[in-house]
PDB file of C-alpha atoms in Angstrom:
ATOM      1  CA  MET A 799      24.622 -21.767  23.049  1.00 53.00           C
ATOM      2  CA  GLU A 800      27.758 -20.499  24.801  1.00 57.00           C
ATOM      3  CA  SER A 801      28.350 -16.747  24.599  1.00 62.00           C
ATOM      4  CA  TYR A 802      31.241 -15.651  22.448  1.00 60.00           C
ATOM      5  CA  ARG A 803      32.612 -13.681  25.393  1.00 68.00           C
ATOM      6  CA  ASN A 804      33.651 -16.903  27.144  1.00 69.00           C
ATOM      7  CA  ASN A 805      35.987 -17.877  24.204  1.00 73.00           C
ATOM      8  CA  PHE A 806      36.691 -14.540  22.738  1.00 72.00           C
ATOM      9  CA  ARG A 807      39.940 -15.701  21.070  1.00 78.00           C
ATOM     10  CA  VAL A 808      38.207 -18.655  19.293  1.00 77.00           C
ATOM     11  CA  PHE A 809      35.486 -16.446  18.267  1.00 76.00           C
ATOM     12  CA  LEU A 810      37.947 -13.876  16.858  1.00 82.00           C
ATOM     13  CA  ALA A 811      39.858 -16.681  15.001  1.00 82.00           C
ATOM     14  CA  PHE A 812      36.802 -17.702  13.072  1.00 84.00           C
ATOM     15  CA  PHE A 813      35.243 -14.106  12.795  1.00 85.00           C
ATOM     16  CA  THR A 814      38.247 -12.289  11.406  1.00 89.00           C
ATOM     17  CA  PRO A 815      38.798 -14.178   8.128  1.00 90.00           C
ATOM     18  CA  SER A 816      35.006 -14.023   7.310  1.00 90.00           C
ATOM     19  CA  PHE A 817      34.796 -10.478   8.263  1.00 90.00           C
ATOM     20  CA  GLY A 818      37.922  -9.626   6.278  1.00 92.00           C
ATOM     21  CA  TRP A 819      36.547 -11.216   3.211  1.00 93.00           C
ATOM     22  CA  LEU A 820      33.262  -9.444   3.634  1.00 92.00           C
ATOM     23  CA  LEU A 821      35.063  -6.132   4.210  1.00 93.00           C
ATOM     24  CA  LEU A 822      37.371  -6.513   1.156  1.00 92.00           C
ATOM     25  CA  PHE A 823      35.054  -7.990  -1.492  1.00 92.00           C
ATOM     26  CA  PHE A 824      31.624  -6.691  -0.428  1.00 91.00           C
ATOM     27  CA  ILE A 825      31.734  -3.439   1.651  1.00 93.00           C
ATOM     28  CA  ALA A 826      34.745  -1.777  -0.030  1.00 94.00           C
ATOM     29  CA  PRO A 827      33.306  -2.114  -3.681  1.00 92.00           C
ATOM     30  CA  LEU A 828      30.025  -0.949  -2.369  1.00 92.00           C
ATOM     31  CA  VAL A 829      31.648   2.098  -0.811  1.00 93.00           C
ATOM     32  CA  ILE A 830      33.401   2.860  -4.171  1.00 93.00           C
ATOM     33  CA  ILE A 831      30.231   2.565  -6.158  1.00 93.00           C
ATOM     34  CA  PHE A 832      28.602   4.848  -3.613  1.00 94.00           C
ATOM     35  CA  LEU A 833      31.308   7.495  -4.079  1.00 93.00           C
ATOM     36  CA  TYR A 834      31.165   7.090  -7.904  1.00 93.00           C
ATOM     37  CA  SER A 835      27.299   7.699  -7.741  1.00 93.00           C
ATOM     38  CA  PHE A 836      28.306  11.295  -6.643  1.00 94.00           C
ATOM     39  CA  GLY A 837      31.043  11.950  -9.063  1.00 92.00           C
ATOM     40  CA  GLU A 838      31.738  13.014 -12.572  1.00 91.00           C
ATOM     41  CA  THR A 839      33.780  11.469 -15.319  1.00 87.00           C
ATOM     42  CA  VAL A 840      37.032  13.236 -16.027  1.00 83.00           C
ATOM     43  CA  SER A 841      38.781  10.858 -18.279  1.00 80.00           C
ATOM     44  CA  LEU A 842      38.272   7.389 -19.750  1.00 77.00           C
ATOM     45  CA  THR A 843      39.116   5.487 -16.519  1.00 76.00           C
ATOM     46  CA  GLU A 844      38.935   8.188 -13.849  1.00 85.00           C
ATOM     47  CA  VAL A 845      35.930   9.328 -11.846  1.00 88.00           C
ATOM     48  CA  GLU A 846      36.069  12.533  -9.535  1.00 90.00           C
ATOM     49  CA  THR A 847      33.784  12.556  -6.572  1.00 89.00           C
ATOM     50  CA  THR A 848      32.208  16.081  -6.569  1.00 91.00           C
ATOM     51  CA  TRP A 849      29.095  15.113  -4.432  1.00 92.00           C
ATOM     52  CA  THR A 850      26.846  16.210  -7.237  1.00 92.00           C
ATOM     53  CA  LEU A 851      23.313  14.892  -7.206  1.00 92.00           C
ATOM     54  CA  GLN A 852      23.022  15.225 -11.083  1.00 93.00           C
ATOM     55  CA  ASN A 853      23.345  11.442 -11.518  1.00 93.00           C
ATOM     56  CA  TYR A 854      20.279  10.722  -9.190  1.00 93.00           C
ATOM     57  CA  ALA A 855      18.385  13.514 -10.773  1.00 94.00           C
ATOM     58  CA  ARG A 856      18.866  11.790 -14.258  1.00 93.00           C
ATOM     59  CA  LEU A 857      17.026   8.670 -12.847  1.00 93.00           C
ATOM     60  CA  PHE A 858      13.772  10.610 -13.186  1.00 93.00           C
ATOM     61  CA  GLU A 859      14.246  11.259 -16.884  1.00 92.00           C
ATOM     62  CA  PRO A 860      11.266   9.822 -18.859  1.00 93.00           C
ATOM     63  CA  GLU A 861      13.224   6.983 -20.558  1.00 92.00           C
ATOM     64  CA  ILE A 862      14.871   5.856 -17.300  1.00 92.00           C
ATOM     65  CA  VAL A 863      11.525   5.887 -15.512  1.00 93.00           C
ATOM     66  CA  THR A 864      10.001   3.781 -18.355  1.00 94.00           C
ATOM     67  CA  LEU A 865      12.858   1.362 -17.963  1.00 93.00           C
ATOM     68  CA  PHE A 866      12.368   0.886 -14.251  1.00 93.00           C
ATOM     69  CA  TRP A 867       8.706   0.335 -14.713  1.00 94.00           C
ATOM     70  CA  ARG A 868       9.392  -2.100 -17.466  1.00 94.00           C
ATOM     71  CA  SER A 869      11.858  -3.944 -15.235  1.00 94.00           C
ATOM     72  CA  LEU A 870       9.374  -3.975 -12.295  1.00 93.00           C
ATOM     73  CA  ALA A 871       6.634  -5.168 -14.684  1.00 95.00           C
ATOM     74  CA  LEU A 872       8.639  -8.022 -16.090  1.00 96.00           C
ATOM     75  CA  ALA A 873       9.888  -9.152 -12.680  1.00 95.00           C
ATOM     76  CA  GLY A 874       6.452  -8.876 -11.056  1.00 95.00           C
ATOM     77  CA  LEU A 875       4.692 -10.798 -13.960  1.00 96.00           C
ATOM     78  CA  SER A 876       7.281 -13.354 -13.908  1.00 96.00           C
ATOM     79  CA  THR A 877       7.049 -13.870 -10.180  1.00 96.00           C
ATOM     80  CA  ILE A 878       3.268 -14.241 -10.422  1.00 96.00           C
ATOM     81  CA  VAL A 879       3.767 -16.913 -13.061  1.00 97.00           C
ATOM     82  CA  CYS A 880       6.393 -18.635 -10.835  1.00 97.00           C
ATOM     83  CA  LEU A 881       3.944 -18.572  -7.871  1.00 96.00           C
ATOM     84  CA  VAL A 882       1.080 -19.991  -9.940  1.00 96.00           C
ATOM     85  CA  MET A 883       3.279 -22.765 -11.380  1.00 96.00           C
ATOM     86  CA  GLY A 884       5.497 -23.283  -8.226  1.00 95.00           C
ATOM     87  CA  TYR A 885       2.680 -23.833  -5.711  1.00 96.00           C
ATOM     88  CA  PRO A 886       1.146 -26.945  -7.273  1.00 95.00           C
ATOM     89  CA  ILE A 887       4.640 -28.310  -7.784  1.00 95.00           C
ATOM     90  CA  ALA A 888       5.528 -27.772  -4.276  1.00 96.00           C
ATOM     91  CA  LEU A 889       2.194 -29.275  -3.164  1.00 94.00           C
ATOM     92  CA  VAL A 890       2.863 -32.399  -5.317  1.00 94.00           C
ATOM     93  CA  ILE A 891       6.261 -32.932  -3.799  1.00 95.00           C
ATOM     94  CA  ALA A 892       5.138 -32.251  -0.164  1.00 93.00           C
ATOM     95  CA  THR A 893       2.203 -34.966  -0.541  1.00 91.00           C
ATOM     96  CA  ALA A 894       4.165 -37.438  -2.432  1.00 93.00           C
ATOM     97  CA  PRO A 895       5.430 -40.675  -0.815  1.00 92.00           C
ATOM     98  CA  ALA A 896       8.538 -40.313   1.214  1.00 90.00           C
ATOM     99  CA  HIS A 897      10.715 -42.326  -1.133  1.00 92.00           C
ATOM    100  CA  TRP A 898       9.735 -40.031  -4.095  1.00 93.00           C
ATOM    101  CA  LYS A 899      10.417 -36.744  -2.420  1.00 93.00           C
ATOM    102  CA  PRO A 900      14.235 -36.566  -2.835  1.00 92.00           C
ATOM    103  CA  TRP A 901      13.942 -37.509  -6.529  1.00 94.00           C
ATOM    104  CA  LEU A 902      11.346 -34.893  -7.043  1.00 94.00           C
ATOM    105  CA  LEU A 903      13.419 -32.347  -5.310  1.00 93.00           C
ATOM    106  CA  LEU A 904      16.342 -33.403  -7.516  1.00 93.00           C
ATOM    107  CA  ILE A 905      14.371 -32.689 -10.512  1.00 92.00           C
ATOM    108  CA  VAL A 906      13.610 -29.184  -9.312  1.00 92.00           C
ATOM    109  CA  ILE A 907      17.224 -28.249  -8.427  1.00 91.00           C
ATOM    110  CA  LEU A 908      18.710 -30.259 -11.409  1.00 90.00           C
ATOM    111  CA  PRO A 909      18.864 -26.973 -13.620  1.00 87.00           C
ATOM    112  CA  PHE A 910      21.342 -25.493 -10.977  1.00 86.00           C
ATOM    113  CA  TRP A 911      23.879 -28.075 -12.043  1.00 88.00           C
ATOM    114  CA  THR A 912      24.081 -26.556 -15.551  1.00 87.00           C
ATOM    115  CA  ASN A 913      25.546 -23.045 -16.250  1.00 89.00           C
ATOM    116  CA  LEU A 914      22.991 -20.299 -16.758  1.00 91.00           C
ATOM    117  CA  LEU A 915      24.580 -19.268 -19.973  1.00 91.00           C
ATOM    118  CA  ILE A 916      24.258 -22.683 -21.561  1.00 91.00           C
ATOM    119  CA  ARG A 917      20.589 -23.068 -20.243  1.00 91.00           C
ATOM    120  CA  THR A 918      19.794 -19.619 -21.891  1.00 91.00           C
ATOM    121  CA  TYR A 919      21.197 -20.641 -25.177  1.00 92.00           C
ATOM    122  CA  ALA A 920      19.177 -23.708 -24.954  1.00 92.00           C
ATOM    123  CA  LEU A 921      16.104 -21.458 -24.736  1.00 93.00           C
ATOM    124  CA  LEU A 922      17.277 -19.636 -27.958  1.00 92.00           C
ATOM    125  CA  ASN A 923      17.061 -22.972 -29.589  1.00 92.00           C
ATOM    126  CA  ILE A 924      13.646 -23.746 -28.214  1.00 93.00           C
ATOM    127  CA  LEU A 925      11.986 -20.306 -28.658  1.00 92.00           C
ATOM    128  CA  GLY A 926      13.423 -19.230 -31.980  1.00 89.00           C
ATOM    129  CA  THR A 927      11.226 -18.800 -35.040  1.00 88.00           C
ATOM    130  CA  GLN A 928      12.941 -22.044 -36.407  1.00 88.00           C
ATOM    131  CA  GLY A 929      13.134 -23.430 -32.856  1.00 87.00           C
ATOM    132  CA  ARG A 930      11.514 -26.515 -31.259  1.00 90.00           C
ATOM    133  CA  VAL A 931       8.357 -24.907 -30.216  1.00 90.00           C
ATOM    134  CA  ASN A 932       7.604 -23.425 -33.654  1.00 89.00           C
ATOM    135  CA  ASN A 933       8.639 -26.668 -35.335  1.00 89.00           C
ATOM    136  CA  LEU A 934       6.111 -28.498 -33.156  1.00 90.00           C
ATOM    137  CA  LEU A 935       3.348 -25.984 -33.768  1.00 86.00           C
ATOM    138  CA  GLU A 936       3.990 -26.164 -37.523  1.00 85.00           C
ATOM    139  CA  TRP A 937       3.778 -30.014 -37.484  1.00 86.00           C
ATOM    140  CA  LEU A 938       0.515 -29.773 -35.622  1.00 84.00           C
ATOM    141  CA  TRP A 939      -0.757 -27.251 -38.128  1.00 79.00           C
ATOM    142  CA  THR A 940       0.217 -29.459 -40.910  1.00 79.00           C
ATOM    143  CA  GLN A 941      -1.475 -32.483 -39.316  1.00 78.00           C
ATOM    144  CA  ALA A 942      -4.656 -30.599 -38.674  1.00 74.00           C
ATOM    145  CA  ASP A 943      -4.713 -29.183 -42.235  1.00 66.00           C
ATOM    146  CA  GLY A 944      -4.287 -32.678 -43.593  1.00 66.00           C
ATOM    147  CA  PHE A 945      -6.941 -34.011 -41.294  1.00 60.00           C
ATOM    148  CA  PHE A 946      -9.595 -31.354 -42.504  1.00 59.00           C
ATOM    149  CA  SER A 947      -8.688 -32.094 -46.060  1.00 61.00           C
ATOM    150  CA  LEU A 948      -9.192 -35.841 -45.482  1.00 58.00           C
ATOM    151  CA  ILE A 949     -12.750 -35.305 -44.119  1.00 62.00           C
ATOM    152  CA  GLY A 950     -13.590 -32.982 -47.005  1.00 56.00           C
ATOM    153  CA  LEU A 951     -13.387 -29.626 -45.302  1.00 50.00           C
ATOM    154  CA  GLY A 952     -10.046 -28.581 -46.843  1.00 50.00           C
ATOM    155  CA  ALA A 953     -11.888 -26.418 -49.486  1.00 45.00           C
ATOM    156  CA  TYR A 954     -13.278 -24.120 -46.663  1.00 45.00           C
ATOM    157  CA  ASN A 955      -9.675 -23.199 -45.827  1.00 52.00           C
ATOM    158  CA  ILE A 956     -10.331 -23.708 -42.147  1.00 49.00           C
ATOM    159  CA  MET A 957      -6.670 -23.524 -41.123  1.00 50.00           C
ATOM    160  CA  GLY A 958      -5.968 -20.440 -43.205  1.00 54.00           C
ATOM    161  CA  GLU A 959      -2.700 -19.726 -45.068  1.00 61.00           C
ATOM    162  CA  ASP A 960       0.783 -21.113 -44.428  1.00 71.00           C
ATOM    163  CA  PHE A 961       1.877 -21.406 -40.766  1.00 73.00           C
ATOM    164  CA  GLU A 962       3.218 -18.237 -39.318  1.00 82.00           C
ATOM    165  CA  PRO A 963       5.861 -18.814 -36.646  1.00 86.00           C
ATOM    166  CA  ILE A 964       5.260 -17.245 -33.255  1.00 88.00           C
ATOM    167  CA  VAL A 965       7.920 -14.659 -32.405  1.00 91.00           C
ATOM    168  CA  PHE A 966       9.224 -15.018 -28.651  1.00 93.00           C
ATOM    169  CA  LEU A 967      12.794 -13.510 -28.972  1.00 93.00           C
ATOM    170  CA  GLY A 968      12.833  -9.782 -28.651  1.00 92.00           C
ATOM    171  CA  ARG A 969       9.318  -9.767 -27.004  1.00 93.00           C
ATOM    172  CA  TRP A 970       8.107  -9.662 -23.469  1.00 94.00           C
ATOM    173  CA  SER A 971       6.901 -13.261 -23.776  1.00 94.00           C
ATOM    174  CA  GLY A 972      10.268 -14.592 -24.411  1.00 94.00           C
ATOM    175  CA  VAL A 973      11.826 -12.712 -21.579  1.00 96.00           C
ATOM    176  CA  ILE A 974       9.117 -13.826 -19.061  1.00 96.00           C
ATOM    177  CA  ILE A 975       9.565 -17.467 -20.203  1.00 95.00           C
ATOM    178  CA  GLY A 976      13.196 -17.179 -19.588  1.00 95.00           C
ATOM    179  CA  LEU A 977      12.963 -15.572 -16.226  1.00 96.00           C
ATOM    180  CA  VAL A 978      10.390 -18.050 -15.188  1.00 96.00           C
ATOM    181  CA  TYR A 979      12.624 -20.955 -16.228  1.00 94.00           C
ATOM    182  CA  VAL A 980      15.639 -19.651 -14.458  1.00 93.00           C
ATOM    183  CA  HIS A 981      13.921 -18.650 -11.122  1.00 94.00           C
ATOM    184  CA  LEU A 982      11.110 -21.183 -10.710  1.00 95.00           C
ATOM    185  CA  PRO A 983      13.203 -23.395  -8.321  1.00 94.00           C
ATOM    186  CA  PHE A 984      13.560 -20.407  -5.883  1.00 94.00           C
ATOM    187  CA  THR A 985       9.782 -20.288  -5.824  1.00 96.00           C
ATOM    188  CA  VAL A 986       9.149 -24.137  -5.256  1.00 96.00           C
ATOM    189  CA  LEU A 987      11.579 -24.724  -2.400  1.00 94.00           C
ATOM    190  CA  PRO A 988      10.362 -22.175   0.216  1.00 95.00           C
ATOM    191  CA  ILE A 989       6.765 -23.079  -0.534  1.00 96.00           C
ATOM    192  CA  TYR A 990       7.681 -26.725  -0.140  1.00 96.00           C
ATOM    193  CA  ALA A 991       9.359 -26.102   3.171  1.00 94.00           C
ATOM    194  CA  ALA A 992       6.302 -24.246   4.368  1.00 94.00           C
ATOM    195  CA  LEU A 993       4.088 -27.123   3.233  1.00 94.00           C
ATOM    196  CA  GLU A 994       6.271 -29.696   4.959  1.00 93.00           C
ATOM    197  CA  ARG A 995       5.956 -27.897   8.350  1.00 91.00           C
ATOM    198  CA  LEU A 996       2.210 -27.640   7.973  1.00 90.00           C
ATOM    199  CA  ASP A 997       0.050 -29.423  10.376  1.00 87.00           C
ATOM    200  CA  ARG A 998      -2.258 -31.473   8.185  1.00 87.00           C
ATOM    201  CA  SER A 999      -4.844 -31.985  10.869  1.00 90.00           C
ATOM    202  CA  PHE A1000      -6.100 -28.506   9.931  1.00 89.00           C
ATOM    203  CA  LEU A1001      -6.816 -29.683   6.436  1.00 89.00           C
ATOM    204  CA  GLU A1002      -8.462 -32.868   7.662  1.00 88.00           C
ATOM    205  CA  ALA A1003     -10.748 -30.809  10.050  1.00 90.00           C
ATOM    206  CA  SER A1004     -11.789 -28.568   7.243  1.00 90.00           C
ATOM    207  CA  LEU A1005     -12.721 -31.408   4.984  1.00 87.00           C
ATOM    208  CA  ASP A1006     -14.455 -33.210   7.946  1.00 88.00           C
ATOM    209  CA  LEU A1007     -16.613 -30.031   8.547  1.00 87.00           C
ATOM    210  CA  GLY A1008     -17.870 -30.062   4.969  1.00 88.00           C
ATOM    211  CA  ALA A1009     -15.638 -27.747   3.226  1.00 87.00           C
ATOM    212  CA  SER A1010     -14.820 -28.601  -0.346  1.00 89.00           C
ATOM    213  CA  GLN A1011     -11.300 -29.152  -1.582  1.00 89.00           C
ATOM    214  CA  TRP A1012     -11.125 -25.803  -3.187  1.00 91.00           C
ATOM    215  CA  ARG A1013     -12.581 -24.034  -0.188  1.00 92.00           C
ATOM    216  CA  THR A1014      -9.981 -25.875   2.088  1.00 92.00           C
ATOM    217  CA  PHE A1015      -7.181 -24.921  -0.415  1.00 91.00           C
ATOM    218  CA  ARG A1016      -8.341 -21.243  -0.487  1.00 91.00           C
ATOM    219  CA  SER A1017      -9.289 -20.689   3.174  1.00 91.00           C
ATOM    220  CA  VAL A1018      -6.984 -23.048   5.139  1.00 92.00           C
ATOM    221  CA  LEU A1019      -4.004 -24.259   3.055  1.00 93.00           C
ATOM    222  CA  VAL A1020      -2.907 -20.882   1.434  1.00 93.00           C
ATOM    223  CA  PRO A1021      -3.320 -18.762   4.694  1.00 92.00           C
ATOM    224  CA  LEU A1022      -1.359 -21.330   6.627  1.00 92.00           C
ATOM    225  CA  THR A1023       1.602 -21.301   4.238  1.00 93.00           C
ATOM    226  CA  MET A1024       1.417 -17.546   3.348  1.00 92.00           C
ATOM    227  CA  ALA A1025       4.803 -17.050   5.069  1.00 89.00           C
ATOM    228  CA  GLY A1026       6.382 -19.450   2.597  1.00 92.00           C
ATOM    229  CA  ILE A1027       4.539 -17.786  -0.285  1.00 94.00           C
ATOM    230  CA  VAL A1028       5.735 -14.330   0.650  1.00 91.00           C
ATOM    231  CA  THR A1029       9.414 -15.583   1.117  1.00 91.00           C
ATOM    232  CA  ALA A1030       9.324 -17.253  -2.225  1.00 95.00           C
ATOM    233  CA  ALA A1031       7.832 -14.131  -3.864  1.00 94.00           C
ATOM    234  CA  ILE A1032      10.585 -11.949  -2.491  1.00 92.00           C
ATOM    235  CA  ILE A1033      13.649 -14.276  -3.269  1.00 92.00           C
ATOM    236  CA  THR A1034      12.286 -14.731  -6.783  1.00 95.00           C
ATOM    237  CA  PHE A1035      11.321 -11.104  -7.445  1.00 94.00           C
ATOM    238  CA  ILE A1036      14.567  -9.459  -6.310  1.00 92.00           C
ATOM    239  CA  PRO A1037      17.038 -11.518  -8.448  1.00 92.00           C
ATOM    240  CA  MET A1038      14.581 -11.150 -11.376  1.00 94.00           C
ATOM    241  CA  LEU A1039      14.635  -7.340 -10.935  1.00 92.00           C
ATOM    242  CA  GLY A1040      18.414  -7.289 -11.386  1.00 91.00           C
ATOM    243  CA  SER A1041      18.579 -10.102 -14.252  1.00 93.00           C
ATOM    244  CA  TYR A1042      21.075  -9.370 -17.025  1.00 93.00           C
ATOM    245  CA  LEU A1043      21.826 -12.359 -19.029  1.00 93.00           C
ATOM    246  CA  THR A1044      18.174 -13.617 -19.728  1.00 94.00           C
ATOM    247  CA  PRO A1045      16.896 -10.129 -21.046  1.00 94.00           C
ATOM    248  CA  ALA A1046      20.134  -9.597 -22.885  1.00 93.00           C
ATOM    249  CA  LEU A1047      19.871 -12.853 -24.857  1.00 94.00           C
ATOM    250  CA  LEU A1048      16.242 -13.351 -25.097  1.00 94.00           C
ATOM    251  CA  GLY A1049      15.189  -9.698 -25.265  1.00 92.00           C
ATOM    252  CA  ARG A1050      17.526  -9.158 -28.309  1.00 89.00           C
ATOM    253  CA  GLY A1051      18.166  -5.503 -27.222  1.00 86.00           C
ATOM    254  CA  GLN A1052      14.502  -4.802 -27.665  1.00 91.00           C
ATOM    255  CA  VAL A1053      13.288  -5.639 -24.165  1.00 92.00           C
ATOM    256  CA  ASP A1054      15.866  -4.240 -21.814  1.00 92.00           C
ATOM    257  CA  MET A1055      15.845  -4.406 -18.095  1.00 93.00           C
ATOM    258  CA  ILE A1056      17.686  -2.158 -15.729  1.00 93.00           C
ATOM    259  CA  ALA A1057      20.789  -4.334 -15.464  1.00 93.00           C
ATOM    260  CA  ASN A1058      21.400  -4.171 -19.249  1.00 93.00           C
ATOM    261  CA  VAL A1059      21.431  -0.461 -19.205  1.00 93.00           C
ATOM    262  CA  ILE A1060      23.771  -0.336 -16.134  1.00 93.00           C
ATOM    263  CA  GLU A1061      26.172  -2.594 -18.130  1.00 92.00           C
ATOM    264  CA  ARG A1062      26.131  -0.138 -21.062  1.00 92.00           C
ATOM    265  CA  GLN A1063      26.945   2.735 -18.792  1.00 92.00           C
ATOM    266  CA  PHE A1064      29.931   1.011 -17.460  1.00 89.00           C
ATOM    267  CA  LYS A1065      31.237  -0.392 -20.897  1.00 87.00           C
ATOM    268  CA  GLY A1066      29.778   1.336 -23.941  1.00 82.00           C
ATOM    269  CA  ALA A1067      28.808   4.779 -22.609  1.00 86.00           C
ATOM    270  CA  ASN A1068      31.725   5.134 -20.126  1.00 87.00           C
ATOM    271  CA  ASP A1069      29.473   6.909 -17.692  1.00 91.00           C
ATOM    272  CA  TRP A1070      30.486   5.146 -14.537  1.00 92.00           C
ATOM    273  CA  PRO A1071      28.832   7.727 -12.161  1.00 94.00           C
ATOM    274  CA  PHE A1072      25.396   7.325 -13.761  1.00 94.00           C
ATOM    275  CA  GLY A1073      25.801   3.543 -13.942  1.00 93.00           C
ATOM    276  CA  ALA A1074      26.626   3.632 -10.125  1.00 94.00           C
ATOM    277  CA  ALA A1075      23.570   5.697  -9.345  1.00 94.00           C
ATOM    278  CA  MET A1076      21.319   3.292 -11.108  1.00 94.00           C
ATOM    279  CA  SER A1077      22.981   0.315  -9.494  1.00 93.00           C
ATOM    280  CA  LEU A1078      22.490   1.865  -5.966  1.00 93.00           C
ATOM    281  CA  PHE A1079      18.842   2.865  -6.925  1.00 91.00           C
ATOM    282  CA  LEU A1080      18.244  -0.840  -7.571  1.00 89.00           C
ATOM    283  CA  LEU A1081      19.838  -1.651  -4.183  1.00 89.00           C
ATOM    284  CA  TYR A1082      17.652   0.830  -2.403  1.00 89.00           C
ATOM    285  CA  VAL A1083      14.465  -0.711  -4.054  1.00 87.00           C
ATOM    286  CA  THR A1084      15.720  -4.121  -2.747  1.00 87.00           C
ATOM    287  CA  PHE A1085      16.132  -2.858   0.828  1.00 88.00           C
ATOM    288  CA  ILE A1086      12.717  -1.216   0.724  1.00 88.00           C
ATOM    289  CA  ILE A1087      11.110  -4.531  -0.266  1.00 84.00           C
ATOM    290  CA  LEU A1088      12.956  -6.363   2.377  1.00 85.00           C
ATOM    291  CA  ALA A1089      12.082  -3.778   4.990  1.00 86.00           C
ATOM    292  CA  ILE A1090       8.400  -3.998   4.073  1.00 85.00           C
ATOM    293  CA  GLN A1091       8.542  -7.780   4.281  1.00 80.00           C
ATOM    294  CA  ALA A1092      10.242  -7.476   7.645  1.00 82.00           C
ATOM    295  CA  PHE A1093       7.703  -4.941   9.027  1.00 83.00           C
ATOM    296  CA  ALA A1094       4.804  -7.080   7.817  1.00 77.00           C
ATOM    297  CA  SER A1095       6.296 -10.157   9.374  1.00 75.00           C
ATOM    298  CA  MET A1096       6.801  -8.370  12.705  1.00 78.00           C
ATOM    299  CA  ARG A1097       3.169  -7.121  12.639  1.00 77.00           C
ATOM    300  CA  ARG A1098       1.936 -10.650  11.868  1.00 70.00           C
ATOM    301  CA  LYS A1099       3.827 -12.151  14.746  1.00 69.00           C
ATOM    302  CA  GLY A1100       2.663  -9.342  17.071  1.00 65.00           C
ATOM    303  CA  GLY A1101      -0.841  -9.963  16.102  1.00 59.00           C
ATOM    304  CA  MET A1102      -0.577 -13.738  16.639  1.00 56.00           C
ATOM    305  CA  SER A1103       1.139 -13.185  20.127  1.00 56.00           C
ATOM    306  CA  ARG A1104      -1.694 -10.824  21.183  1.00 57.00           C
ATOM    307  CA  GLY A1105      -4.217 -13.409  19.932  1.00 54.00           C
TER     308      GLY A1105
END
């Protein structure tokens, strides 16, 4: 590739608009939020930067620490579920016939064509106490009760009393289902890319040497695609950690994540400095995760080069 110094004016013509956009709409707002995090609210719409650390000290209050741990736990559990579900899906797509792969990938990315708000409201219809899932479970309950009565076991009350709907909304289970539904494609695609680049002769050699399919999967396939798994985990976990709409609608105010409380600081509580401190703390956590991943990747590549 030709050096930018050879055609500096052309490079500047393409670079300036992009950098200006980044400076105006990314760096400048981030600097403002950074200054707010060291400030105090002096009026309804005015924040004075006093360089106080009080806003960051409030992050260690018990309820805020509990909120952060809950957000980490929800994002972590949802990421694990995405990996467990996403890896088989990616494996099926990678091993499918060539003419089926575009259609299977289309199914995976199809939810992106619909607005997130609409998809979340659809989940409300599915997971509600009168939703599709509970309607199906109630129908199955009724059919099972009728079957036991038909064969003469109804007198023993095997199915118990009337069907009790399962409550998903306002519970961890509902939020996790929503997070997995929204972010599952982010898990499938990196793993699929890693599987596509895989040299399948390693799998054939493992099977030829007498290893079972499970041993081959565990000892050969997973280690060779670990880079894709790590990438999928990171780009799934980080957006989950900052999710707002899914816990707001499916959590019903009972299962808040950090983004929901940040929103309340800026709107309801009118405490912009504390909201800014919470936002930047979330950004710091994201940077730490990315730095750990980059450091681990460098060590892995260094070990491979020495080997």
